């Protein structure tokens, strides 16, 4: 409740980020079934430098990282499932943006050509 949240906030160092959650920061958006518009510039980064546990978390959460949209083409290109070794962090950002925008909303993202 409110007291637990206050204790958590008081325990954070002055320089730490506050906890974030869509449910309480954007409750109105959830009630409207998503944002009217999502605009962004996702990172164009291959996640090779990410720790293994973070790469596994991406694979677990995002279909774009674990499953190829066109398996036959990916196999011919030796790309593996999803983007596999050629993964780009822009792909899960696009997937998340699509989940956040409402059905009749607008989505505008600056992404690499391979997406």
XYZ file of N, CA and C in Angstrom, residues 6 9 12 14 20-21 34 36 46 48 51-52 70 78 86 91 93 100 115:
57
model
N 5.965 4.322 0.360
C 6.710 5.406 1.003
C 8.016 4.893 1.602
N 10.423 4.187 -1.276
C 10.946 5.449 -1.825
C 11.971 6.072 -0.873
N 15.487 4.536 -1.117
C 16.284 4.736 -2.321
C 17.316 5.836 -2.117
N 19.484 9.087 -3.035
C 19.041 10.310 -3.707
C 19.285 10.258 -5.218
N 9.342 2.217 -11.611
C 8.431 2.588 -12.691
C 7.547 1.407 -13.044
N 6.330 1.696 -13.346
C 5.409 0.660 -13.802
C 4.305 1.274 -14.637
N -4.236 1.328 -24.888
C -2.961 1.672 -25.500
C -2.814 3.151 -25.797
N -2.291 6.483 -28.079
C -2.761 6.946 -29.384
C -1.628 6.947 -30.397
N 23.586 -4.408 -31.801
C 23.573 -5.852 -31.625
C 23.939 -6.127 -30.170
N 25.573 -8.195 -28.500
C 26.697 -9.068 -28.134
C 27.368 -8.644 -26.833
N 25.278 -8.912 -21.054
C 25.556 -10.134 -20.300
C 24.623 -11.258 -20.758
N 25.077 -12.508 -20.669
C 24.256 -13.644 -21.125
C 22.852 -13.671 -20.517
N 10.416 -15.317 -41.169
C 10.505 -16.109 -42.387
C 11.608 -17.144 -42.173
N 21.613 -18.403 -43.230
C 22.345 -18.850 -42.040
C 22.195 -17.866 -40.886
N 22.619 -12.214 -35.305
C 22.505 -10.893 -35.920
C 21.426 -10.049 -35.235
N 14.644 -4.631 -32.803
C 13.542 -5.582 -33.011
C 12.642 -5.713 -31.778
N 12.313 -3.592 -29.435
C 11.709 -2.282 -29.219
C 10.479 -2.116 -30.102
N 2.240 -1.497 -27.141
C 1.826 -0.310 -26.386
C 0.848 0.592 -27.139
N 14.842 -4.459 -40.610
C 13.547 -4.682 -39.951
C 12.430 -4.423 -40.922
